[in-house]
Amino acid sequence: MTAAAPEVLRLDRVGKRYPMGDTVVDALVDASFTLHEGEAVAILGPSGSGKSTLMHLLGFLDSPSSGEILFEGRPVAVITERQRAQIRAEKIGFVFQAFNLLPRLTVRANVALPLSYHGSPPADADARIARALALVDMTHRAHHRPGELSGGQRQRVAIARALVNEPRILLADEPTGNLDTKTAAAILDLFKELNRLGRTIVVVTHSPEIAGHFRRQLHVLDGRVKEGGAR
Amino acid sequence: MKRLFSGVINGLIEIWGHKLRSLLTICCVMLGVASMVLTTGFMEGFFKGWEVSLQEQGGLEKITGTPSSPSERQAPLAAVSRGFTPRDARALAELVPGLEIISPEIDAVRARLTRAGKSYDGRRGGRVQGVTNAAFEINRYELESGRFFSDLDFNDHASVIVIGGSVKKALFKPGENPLGEFVEMNGQPFRVVGVLKTYERLWGDFNTLYWKNDIAFVPLATMAAKVQRSDRLTGLNFKAPDVTRLRETLDAASNVLAQTHRGIIDFDVRTNEEQLASFASTKASFVIGGSAIAGVSLLVSGIGIMNLMLASINERVREIGIRKAVGATPFNIFSQFVAEAVTLSLIGGLAGVGVAVGLIQALSAMLPPGNGPLLAPSAFVVGFAFSVTAGVLAGVYPAIQAAKLDPIEALRYE
């Protein structure tokens, strides 16, 4: 990893506590690490280890109880809900285990969704949607609805949606969890290809095998984040 | 603008996604708007009819003077007064400023018009009056054919008559021209010189303007000299120069009449204001009633829309989470749901206006012309505004709920 690459996200002793009944649960304790542009990182941990919490914090869907998160060097805590939504719309791409496509919209409309939340919709929106669909090889299904697609196809549409805003960082939460082995491998290849093209990628997974596909690994266990082996 | 449009499109997709549920809600709004537009239409028709009647009676500026019994205190002196005479008319013209149209009238007692075996006895309130041409102006009579009276008719006490539509119908065959023909009043021949227009404003089968047709006129002087053999007036109507001077003219006229009647108040002068007042108060109560109906409809449609929106949000928690994850601000979510509610109510509103238009046209075709419901442009504006308001009001609360959803909770929601 080249240390000269610009920093995208930095966590500085980030903690997250949830009240649960009478007690509080520490989902994350003193997590500190930095993500640089062009990295491919796997966040590895068993279920309940706090990796989903970490993922939500990275995408500002949640706020930390302690510590500080900086996006492009700016502390996230001081910016408004609206600005955070705008960063999500313009600079972050999300891929979920359950795909999370909107069933009533066509593939194309699903992919177009993030662009509609841009402050000013880009002039080349149509070209971007076409490019994103072509990248995941889904152009021919653009006018179908998600219900008419297979799991792998749906995930490819979800990835196209995450890419359409040309994000600084792509966050994927168990992206292959609902897919069979072969389709999962194809999706992983797609991620690797995207990373080769320069995209910053963070994949959350419970599978060491999948994590093995990525150069840098962060292990999460009982809310603590440790740097794992880098290949 | 573009966002609003895409909001509406989004709303349409959602509505299409829940066809039955949306249809029921749209029906709510549709019925509300339709009932409102219909109510407004009936009210407009009703008041239009009333207003026309009021106009036909001479409008607001008309002041009616009629003989009345003097008070008990003055009764022993009643004979001092000569009652209403043509001199009163001259005195009014001279002494009341601005008063130009003065109509002294003498009603014939038990006048019976006959012609060639046919008769018209005005049993149904019809009457023969001796008048000057001012009567035609004050009471808004227009000629169908012929003429009103000339100076010569008055000077000569000419036996000429102007007849109303019902009289013509009773004494002449259809298509027969009454002008120049003679009719007999209590045996005396009168030459027809004018025929009045037939006035019609139907209320069901009933012509509310029948009294304008059941009438015949002869010159005042003729009536006094040849029929009644007395110049005592049965009525003295006059017209204020304009509505703002109504009260002033009424007071001045009362004073002049008190003078000419030698202080005996054996007359009564009144304006159409009382009618107008009841017109206004009835209209006000109708408007209040109409507003209550509108309010209830608004409430019902609003509840329908809100119910649908809340159900829809519960079902779409996940969608809201997804939208937030890909960058929707709370305001984006809020406006999406408000736009959906407004789209829904707009469709209902347009359908409601359509239904109302259809019903009004059907009713107008069935009911006799003149008093059916009217399609006021205001009804469309009101119906439209109504549905948008219901949509916005009912959409805001669910939309706030949607906007407040925590994206993580929403994403976790299965």
XYZ file of C-alpha atoms in Angstrom:
645
model
C 0.000 0.000 0.000
C 1.360 3.365 -0.946
C 1.212 5.700 2.042
C 1.220 8.663 -0.341
C -2.335 7.939 -1.525
C -4.806 10.533 -0.181
C -6.729 9.646 2.915
C -10.465 9.010 2.461
C -11.738 7.972 5.865
C -10.059 8.027 9.253
C -11.386 6.659 12.526
C -9.835 8.008 15.688
C -10.594 5.972 18.826
C -14.186 5.502 17.765
C -16.548 3.778 20.178
C -20.213 2.910 19.947
C -22.445 1.941 22.865
C -26.011 0.765 22.712
C -28.352 0.746 25.662
C -29.830 -2.704 25.902
C -32.341 -3.127 28.666
C -30.636 -2.085 31.906
C -27.107 -2.477 30.637
C -25.102 -0.880 27.896
C -23.416 -2.872 25.185
C -20.113 -1.752 23.714
C -20.510 -2.605 20.066
C -17.259 -0.913 19.174
C -14.314 0.091 21.366
C -11.532 2.510 20.443
C -11.472 1.686 16.757
C -8.689 3.566 14.973
C -7.640 3.102 11.374
C -7.317 5.004 8.139
C -8.566 4.161 4.671
C -6.673 5.548 1.707
C -7.777 6.043 -1.823
C -7.469 2.935 -3.970
C -7.415 0.472 -1.088
C -9.360 -2.788 -1.010
C -10.155 -3.681 2.577
C -12.034 -6.585 4.098
C -13.573 -6.147 7.529
C -13.690 -9.634 8.940
C -15.481 -10.861 12.001
C -18.094 -13.286 13.268
C -21.681 -12.154 13.507
C -22.264 -9.946 16.518
C -18.661 -8.779 16.528
C -19.587 -5.181 15.704
C -18.623 -5.170 12.049
C -22.070 -4.008 10.888
C -21.913 -1.185 13.402
C -18.539 -0.263 11.981
C -19.974 -0.330 8.487
C -22.851 1.972 9.437
C -20.422 4.364 11.077
C -18.270 4.410 7.936
C -21.331 5.400 5.912
C -22.550 7.954 8.489
C -25.782 6.069 8.867
C -24.948 6.121 12.562
C -22.969 8.431 14.840
C -20.225 7.268 17.203
C -20.670 7.500 20.984
C -17.056 8.550 21.365
C -14.063 9.321 19.198
C -14.037 11.010 15.822
C -14.593 10.028 12.222
C -13.057 12.164 9.492
C -14.165 12.034 5.891
C -11.606 13.551 3.537
C -10.055 15.126 6.617
C -13.294 16.733 7.799
C -14.839 15.640 11.108
C -18.213 14.069 10.394
C -19.635 14.987 13.796
C -19.810 18.696 12.979
C -21.689 18.422 9.718
C -25.455 18.380 9.494
C -27.726 15.482 8.743
C -28.448 17.039 5.375
C -24.785 17.369 4.488
C -24.174 13.769 5.518
C -26.999 12.675 3.238
C -25.372 14.686 0.488
C -21.995 12.991 1.038
C -23.784 9.631 0.880
C -25.472 10.675 -2.332
C -22.306 11.927 -3.992
C -19.289 10.166 -2.509
C -20.311 6.864 -0.942
C -21.734 3.760 -2.563
C -23.552 1.138 -0.494
C -23.978 -2.545 -1.367
C -26.084 -4.691 0.969
C -26.396 -8.381 1.619
C -30.127 -8.212 0.883
C -29.487 -6.148 -2.273
C -32.097 -3.612 -1.099
C -33.419 -2.681 -4.506
C -36.781 -0.937 -4.681
C -39.106 -3.577 -6.120
C -41.469 -1.191 -7.839
C -38.776 0.638 -9.794
C -37.094 -0.672 -12.912
C -33.442 -1.621 -12.855
C -32.584 1.647 -14.513
C -34.644 3.682 -12.031
C -33.009 1.857 -9.136
C -29.580 2.688 -10.499
C -30.642 6.313 -11.084
C -31.831 6.701 -7.484
C -28.658 8.193 -5.904
C -28.395 10.759 -8.701
C -31.870 12.048 -7.911
C -30.620 12.993 -4.465
C -27.671 15.016 -5.738
C -27.795 18.683 -4.849
C -27.849 19.419 -8.567
C -28.354 16.327 -10.702
C -25.339 15.905 -13.000
C -25.852 16.796 -16.632
C -24.368 13.501 -17.779
C -26.765 11.439 -15.615
C -27.961 9.289 -18.512
C -24.413 8.516 -19.589
C -23.429 7.634 -16.008
C -26.368 5.260 -15.601
C -25.508 3.605 -18.909
C -21.842 3.295 -17.882
C -22.716 1.801 -14.483
C -25.081 -0.723 -16.059
C -22.507 -1.649 -18.680
C -19.846 -2.113 -16.017
C -21.925 -4.793 -14.268
C -23.162 -6.134 -17.607
C -26.835 -5.445 -16.899
C -27.643 -3.095 -19.781
C -29.926 -5.667 -21.387
C -32.142 -5.880 -18.273
C -32.431 -2.121 -17.731
C -36.202 -2.072 -18.051
C -36.922 -5.135 -15.957
C -37.980 -5.008 -12.351
C -35.820 -6.560 -9.612
C -38.357 -9.335 -9.087
C -37.599 -10.628 -12.578
C -33.879 -11.006 -11.900
C -31.745 -13.696 -10.277
C -29.869 -13.038 -7.030
C -26.566 -12.447 -8.779
C -28.190 -10.074 -11.240
C -29.845 -8.171 -8.448
C -26.550 -7.764 -6.659
C -24.949 -6.542 -9.872
C -27.756 -3.949 -10.156
C -27.128 -2.950 -6.538
C -23.429 -2.523 -7.333
C -24.302 -0.439 -10.382
C -26.447 1.718 -8.116
C -23.543 2.094 -5.701
C -21.232 3.094 -8.550
C -23.470 5.478 -10.439
C -22.434 8.469 -8.366
C -18.770 7.624 -8.959
C -18.130 7.428 -5.220
C -14.818 7.905 -3.455
C -15.547 4.750 -1.509
C -17.648 1.637 -2.013
C -19.011 0.012 1.164
C -20.296 -3.549 0.832
C -21.999 -5.378 3.701
C -21.827 -9.166 3.155
C -22.362 -8.614 -0.572
C -22.125 -12.322 -1.344
C -24.044 -13.569 1.676
C -27.214 -14.368 -0.259
C -25.516 -15.767 -3.327
C -24.361 -19.214 -4.372
C -20.611 -19.888 -4.569
C -20.296 -19.364 -8.290
C -22.223 -16.141 -8.362
C -20.357 -14.984 -5.252
C -17.061 -15.552 -7.024
C -18.264 -13.495 -9.992
C -19.269 -10.641 -7.689
C -15.906 -10.773 -5.921
C -14.178 -10.636 -9.299
C -16.251 -7.570 -10.080
C -15.082 -5.925 -6.857
C -11.481 -6.753 -7.631
C -11.882 -5.357 -11.135
C -13.397 -2.148 -9.705
C -10.483 -1.850 -7.287
C -8.027 -2.383 -10.132
C -9.744 0.555 -11.866
C -8.874 2.640 -8.790
C -12.043 2.458 -6.684
C -11.669 2.331 -2.871
C -13.515 -0.719 -1.601
C -14.512 -1.877 1.877
C -16.177 -5.270 2.172
C -17.647 -6.520 5.417
C -17.739 -10.304 5.718
C -17.756 -13.120 8.233
C -15.933 -15.424 5.815
C -12.091 -15.562 6.029
C -12.109 -17.011 2.523
C -13.818 -13.996 1.047
C -11.663 -11.688 3.141
C -8.683 -13.456 1.612
C -9.484 -11.882 -1.736
C -8.601 -8.446 -0.391
C -5.205 -6.950 0.162
C -5.868 -5.474 3.585
C -7.899 -7.073 6.341
C -9.312 -5.621 9.532
C -10.396 -8.119 12.142
C -13.274 -7.212 14.413
C -13.820 -9.194 17.562
C -15.964 -8.139 20.538
C -15.978 -4.585 19.305
C -12.210 -4.289 18.930
C -10.595 -3.685 15.560
C -7.196 -5.167 14.782
C -5.115 -4.857 11.663
C -4.921 -8.294 10.032
C -2.492 -9.704 7.544
C -2.038 -7.906 4.281
C -1.277 -9.941 1.214
C -40.361 22.002 -10.774
C -38.554 18.959 -12.077
C -38.487 17.550 -8.559
C -42.171 18.175 -8.114
C -42.817 16.375 -11.364
C -40.684 13.398 -10.401
C -42.466 13.402 -7.021
C -45.795 13.120 -8.797
C -44.470 10.335 -11.047
C -43.209 8.536 -7.966
C -46.598 8.978 -6.371
C -48.297 7.524 -9.439
C -46.018 4.470 -9.315
C -46.902 3.927 -5.665
C -50.601 4.415 -6.326
C -50.359 1.894 -9.155
C -48.613 -0.451 -6.759
C -51.588 -0.436 -4.379
C -54.441 -0.237 -6.817
C -57.374 -1.221 -4.628
C -56.246 0.667 -1.574
C -55.500 3.784 -3.592
C -58.789 3.478 -5.429
C -60.711 3.481 -2.151
C -58.861 6.526 -0.938
C -59.377 8.273 -4.255
C -63.087 7.491 -3.917
C -63.103 9.209 -0.514
C -61.670 12.375 -1.987
C -63.815 12.065 -5.084
C -67.047 11.876 -3.094
C -65.970 14.740 -0.878
C -65.142 17.000 -3.792
C -68.186 15.939 -5.814
C -70.579 16.604 -2.945
C -68.959 19.939 -2.402
C -69.110 21.035 -6.018
C -72.723 19.836 -6.226
C -73.749 21.660 -3.068
C -72.098 24.807 -4.343
C -73.830 24.346 -7.686
C -77.267 23.982 -6.117
C -76.670 26.982 -3.922
C -75.554 29.055 -6.896
C -78.638 28.021 -8.851
C -80.983 28.710 -5.972
C -79.600 32.138 -5.201
C -79.379 33.083 -8.839
C -83.102 32.343 -9.121
C -83.898 34.333 -6.052
C -81.819 37.238 -7.195
C -83.623 37.320 -10.520
C -86.982 37.347 -8.699
C -85.817 40.225 -6.584
C -84.691 42.123 -9.666
C -88.004 41.488 -11.387
C -89.856 42.998 -8.453
C -88.160 46.271 -9.153
C -84.805 45.839 -7.566
C -83.485 47.499 -4.486
C -84.245 51.092 -5.375
C -87.975 50.523 -5.420
C -90.026 52.043 -2.631
C -93.604 50.903 -2.251
C -96.267 53.177 -0.833
C -99.599 51.620 0.128
C -102.603 52.863 2.045
C -102.879 51.610 5.601
C -105.154 52.180 8.561
C -104.066 55.098 10.690
C -103.149 54.442 14.295
C -105.903 54.194 16.882
C -105.033 57.627 18.189
C -105.522 59.160 14.755
C -108.553 57.059 13.773
C -111.170 59.703 14.731
C -109.357 62.198 12.485
C -108.868 59.795 9.573
C -111.426 61.560 7.426
C -109.228 64.664 7.387
C -106.881 62.914 4.999
C -107.861 62.384 1.403
C -105.697 59.320 1.189
C -103.412 58.636 -1.760
C -104.252 60.751 -4.764
C -102.382 61.733 -7.897
C -101.518 64.952 -6.061
C -99.231 62.929 -3.821
C -97.285 61.900 -6.881
C -96.903 65.495 -7.992
C -95.885 66.567 -4.470
C -93.247 63.865 -4.292
C -91.850 64.865 -7.681
C -91.616 68.461 -6.571
C -90.361 68.077 -3.029
C -88.165 65.009 -2.851
C -84.790 65.747 -4.421
C -83.724 63.384 -7.143
C -87.017 61.536 -7.271
C -87.975 61.186 -10.912
C -89.705 57.887 -11.407
C -92.990 57.930 -9.557
C -95.726 55.472 -10.296
C -99.209 56.159 -8.985
C -101.447 53.107 -9.378
C -105.164 52.416 -9.147
C -106.234 48.784 -8.966
C -109.550 47.958 -10.567
C -111.862 46.303 -8.092
C -113.200 43.044 -9.482
C -112.177 43.701 -13.059
C -113.249 41.085 -15.542
C -111.802 40.986 -19.014
C -113.797 39.297 -21.758
C -113.565 38.861 -25.482
C -115.673 36.828 -27.875
C -116.948 34.434 -25.270
C -113.593 34.015 -23.533
C -112.950 35.596 -20.203
C -110.122 36.397 -17.849
C -111.126 37.288 -14.357
C -107.760 37.263 -12.745
C -108.899 34.908 -10.063
C -105.388 33.789 -9.382
C -104.292 37.195 -8.207
C -104.373 38.715 -11.639
C -105.419 42.293 -11.772
C -106.015 45.332 -13.922
C -104.220 48.483 -12.907
C -104.435 52.062 -13.933
C -100.895 53.340 -14.238
C -98.579 55.847 -15.828
C -95.646 54.723 -17.929
C -93.472 54.917 -14.800
C -95.032 51.635 -13.623
C -93.502 49.796 -16.553
C -90.118 51.197 -15.704
C -90.261 50.565 -11.957
C -91.585 47.043 -12.270
C -89.379 46.237 -15.245
C -91.948 45.338 -17.829
C -90.931 45.031 -21.408
C -93.125 44.916 -24.481
C -93.395 41.937 -26.706
C -95.274 44.012 -29.257
C -97.111 47.314 -29.531
C -96.485 50.287 -27.282
C -96.990 51.693 -23.794
C -99.257 54.683 -23.239
C -98.927 58.059 -24.924
C -99.648 61.542 -23.560
C -102.736 61.562 -25.712
C -104.015 58.414 -23.999
C -103.723 60.116 -20.617
C -105.233 63.406 -21.717
C -108.150 61.798 -23.523
C -108.801 59.137 -20.918
C -108.431 56.805 -23.849
C -109.821 53.281 -23.588
C -106.589 51.501 -24.366
C -105.054 48.520 -22.607
C -101.657 46.824 -22.341
C -102.012 43.127 -21.507
C -99.711 40.580 -19.911
C -98.801 37.174 -21.296
C -101.401 35.184 -19.338
C -104.181 37.588 -20.322
C -103.220 37.271 -23.951
C -103.242 33.500 -23.610
C -106.675 33.532 -21.989
C -108.359 35.838 -24.484
C -106.626 35.177 -27.779
C -105.956 32.120 -29.864
C -102.331 31.149 -30.290
C -100.882 33.080 -33.205
C -103.626 35.673 -33.156
C -102.322 39.252 -33.020
C -104.079 41.109 -30.193
C -102.858 44.554 -31.283
C -105.781 46.738 -32.384
C -108.325 44.195 -31.141
C -110.872 45.093 -28.504
C -111.305 43.410 -25.153
C -114.038 44.322 -22.683
C -113.483 45.236 -19.085
C -116.699 44.895 -17.158
C -118.490 45.492 -20.460
C -116.516 48.532 -21.614
C -114.413 48.062 -24.737
C -110.671 48.677 -24.545
C -108.343 48.600 -27.519
C -105.179 46.551 -27.050
C -102.151 48.738 -27.798
C -99.403 46.667 -26.227
C -98.573 43.118 -25.237
C -96.026 42.465 -22.510
C -93.337 39.859 -22.671
C -94.134 36.562 -20.994
C -91.900 36.099 -17.951
C -90.930 32.658 -16.885
C -88.702 31.281 -14.185
C -89.723 27.771 -13.302
C -89.485 26.163 -9.918
C -90.464 22.650 -10.771
C -93.762 23.178 -12.594
C -94.392 26.447 -10.885
C -93.577 29.703 -12.614
C -92.262 31.951 -9.871
C -92.790 34.974 -12.095
C -96.468 34.207 -12.854
C -97.529 37.501 -11.282
C -95.761 39.423 -13.989
C -97.964 37.811 -16.624
C -101.291 37.864 -14.784
C -101.831 41.560 -15.316
C -103.255 44.222 -17.590
C -102.755 47.978 -17.578
C -104.859 50.943 -18.602
C -103.912 54.609 -18.318
C -104.263 55.969 -14.784
C -106.649 58.726 -15.837
C -108.831 56.278 -17.716
C -109.017 53.980 -14.716
C -109.983 56.900 -12.464
C -112.554 58.371 -14.797
C -114.117 55.389 -16.493
C -113.696 52.354 -14.239
C -113.237 53.273 -10.610
C -114.766 56.721 -10.875
C -112.402 57.917 -8.162
C -108.832 59.119 -8.241
C -107.906 57.447 -4.982
C -104.662 55.551 -5.494
C -104.239 52.003 -4.308
C -100.488 52.307 -4.508
C -97.793 54.863 -5.009
C -94.423 53.398 -5.911
C -91.296 55.305 -6.635
C -87.690 54.708 -7.252
C -84.809 56.158 -5.280
C -82.226 57.808 -7.519
C -79.710 55.243 -6.265
C -79.368 52.626 -3.578
C -77.136 54.699 -1.347
C -79.854 57.344 -1.077
C -82.585 54.826 -0.283
C -82.991 55.701 3.367
C -82.839 59.449 2.742
C -85.407 59.236 -0.042
C -87.675 57.076 2.098
C -87.596 59.618 4.946
C -88.165 62.588 2.653
C -91.084 60.849 0.954
C -92.664 59.947 4.313
C -92.468 63.589 5.358
C -93.997 64.842 2.143
C -96.817 62.277 2.364
C -97.478 63.135 6.000
C -97.835 66.721 4.844
C -100.198 66.009 1.953
C -102.217 63.648 4.131
C -102.570 66.419 6.678
C -100.628 64.607 9.321
C -102.649 61.418 9.174
C -100.370 58.469 8.780
C -102.730 56.409 6.668
C -99.969 55.153 4.460
C -97.079 52.817 4.652
C -93.858 53.229 2.699
C -91.360 50.405 2.581
C -88.414 49.242 0.564
C -87.334 45.890 -0.825
C -84.651 45.889 1.853
C -86.536 43.451 4.048
C -86.543 40.947 1.239
C -82.919 41.656 0.662
C -82.147 41.132 4.326
C -83.807 37.747 4.330
C -81.999 36.965 1.082
C -78.687 37.830 2.705
C -79.364 35.946 5.919
C -80.592 32.852 4.086
C -77.554 32.983 1.873
C -75.315 33.295 4.914
C -76.868 30.281 6.603
C -76.585 28.291 3.382
C -72.944 29.232 3.103
C -72.356 28.130 6.684
C -74.178 24.865 6.039
C -72.241 24.373 2.832
C -68.975 25.048 4.603
C -69.867 22.510 7.261
C -70.483 19.906 4.572
C -67.216 20.870 2.943
C -65.415 20.677 6.257
C -66.736 17.211 6.993
C -65.844 16.034 3.496
C -62.399 17.516 3.914
C -61.982 15.717 7.201
C -63.183 12.408 5.825
C -60.945 12.546 2.770
C -58.081 13.703 4.923
C -58.521 10.769 7.271
C -58.693 8.409 4.309
C -55.488 9.775 2.847
C -53.676 9.816 6.167
C -54.693 6.251 6.873
C -53.396 5.128 3.505
C -50.154 7.022 3.922
C -49.506 5.648 7.403
C -50.175 2.098 6.244
C -47.975 2.670 3.263
C -45.127 4.024 5.395
C -45.280 1.046 7.709
C -44.901 -1.134 4.700
C -42.130 0.897 3.226
C -39.848 1.368 6.203
C -37.211 -0.561 4.318
C -37.574 1.552 1.224
C -37.120 4.675 3.321
C -33.938 3.180 4.792
C -32.601 2.368 1.344
C -33.358 5.826 0.061
C -31.585 7.362 3.040
C -28.590 5.072 2.571
C -28.171 6.200 -1.026
C -28.297 9.833 -0.025
C -31.885 10.995 0.536
C -32.122 13.789 3.091
C -35.010 13.784 5.557
C -36.516 16.562 3.486
C -36.308 14.410 0.342
C -38.277 11.696 2.114
C -40.732 14.189 3.524
C -41.459 15.763 0.170
C -41.733 12.359 -1.475
C -44.549 11.346 0.847
C -46.310 14.696 0.711
C -46.114 14.553 -3.085
C -47.671 11.097 -2.981
C -50.514 12.270 -0.772
C -51.117 15.297 -2.966
C -51.038 13.191 -6.127
C -53.581 10.868 -4.604
C -55.907 13.652 -3.548
C -55.487 15.481 -6.846
C -56.617 12.436 -8.766
C -59.555 12.141 -6.398
C -60.275 15.846 -6.728
C -60.239 15.782 -10.508
C -62.448 12.695 -10.529
C -64.792 14.422 -8.065
C -65.075 17.515 -10.231
C -65.729 15.254 -13.215
C -68.464 13.374 -11.393
C -70.036 16.614 -10.232
C -70.005 18.054 -13.749
C -71.679 14.912 -15.051
C -74.311 14.961 -12.317
C -75.026 18.643 -12.759
C -75.446 18.208 -16.485
C -77.710 15.221 -15.983
C -79.778 17.118 -13.422
C -79.993 20.210 -15.603
C -81.283 18.046 -18.428
C -83.956 16.544 -16.163
C -84.998 19.631 -14.230
C -86.817 22.435 -16.045
C -84.480 25.256 -17.025
C -84.058 28.233 -14.785
C -83.454 26.895 -11.324
C -81.226 23.864 -11.797
C -77.773 23.744 -10.240
C -75.245 25.996 -11.884
C -71.656 25.134 -12.656
C -69.816 27.997 -11.095
C -66.154 28.338 -11.988
C -65.609 28.977 -8.296
C -66.778 25.415 -7.600
C -63.863 24.067 -9.639
C -61.392 26.289 -7.898
C -62.831 25.308 -4.533
C -62.841 21.605 -5.424
C -59.271 21.783 -6.601
C -58.038 23.784 -3.645
C -59.969 21.468 -1.370
C -58.292 18.320 -2.629
C -54.812 19.824 -2.574
C -55.370 21.072 0.971
C -56.657 17.706 2.117
C -53.661 16.023 0.488
C -51.101 18.341 2.028
C -52.671 18.346 5.484
C -53.153 14.592 5.553
C -49.738 13.939 4.053
C -47.675 16.078 6.396
C -47.918 13.957 9.530
C -47.122 10.610 7.865
C -44.368 12.324 5.883
C -42.782 13.647 9.069
C -42.925 10.146 10.502
C -41.229 8.805 7.411
C -38.553 11.485 7.393
C -37.731 10.833 11.044
C -37.032 7.119 10.560
C -33.579 6.031 11.600
C -31.907 4.636 8.469
C -30.281 1.753 10.352
C -33.504 0.669 11.987
C -35.194 1.026 8.658
C -32.606 -1.099 6.879
C -32.782 -3.781 9.521
C -36.550 -3.900 9.248
C -37.840 -7.055 7.627
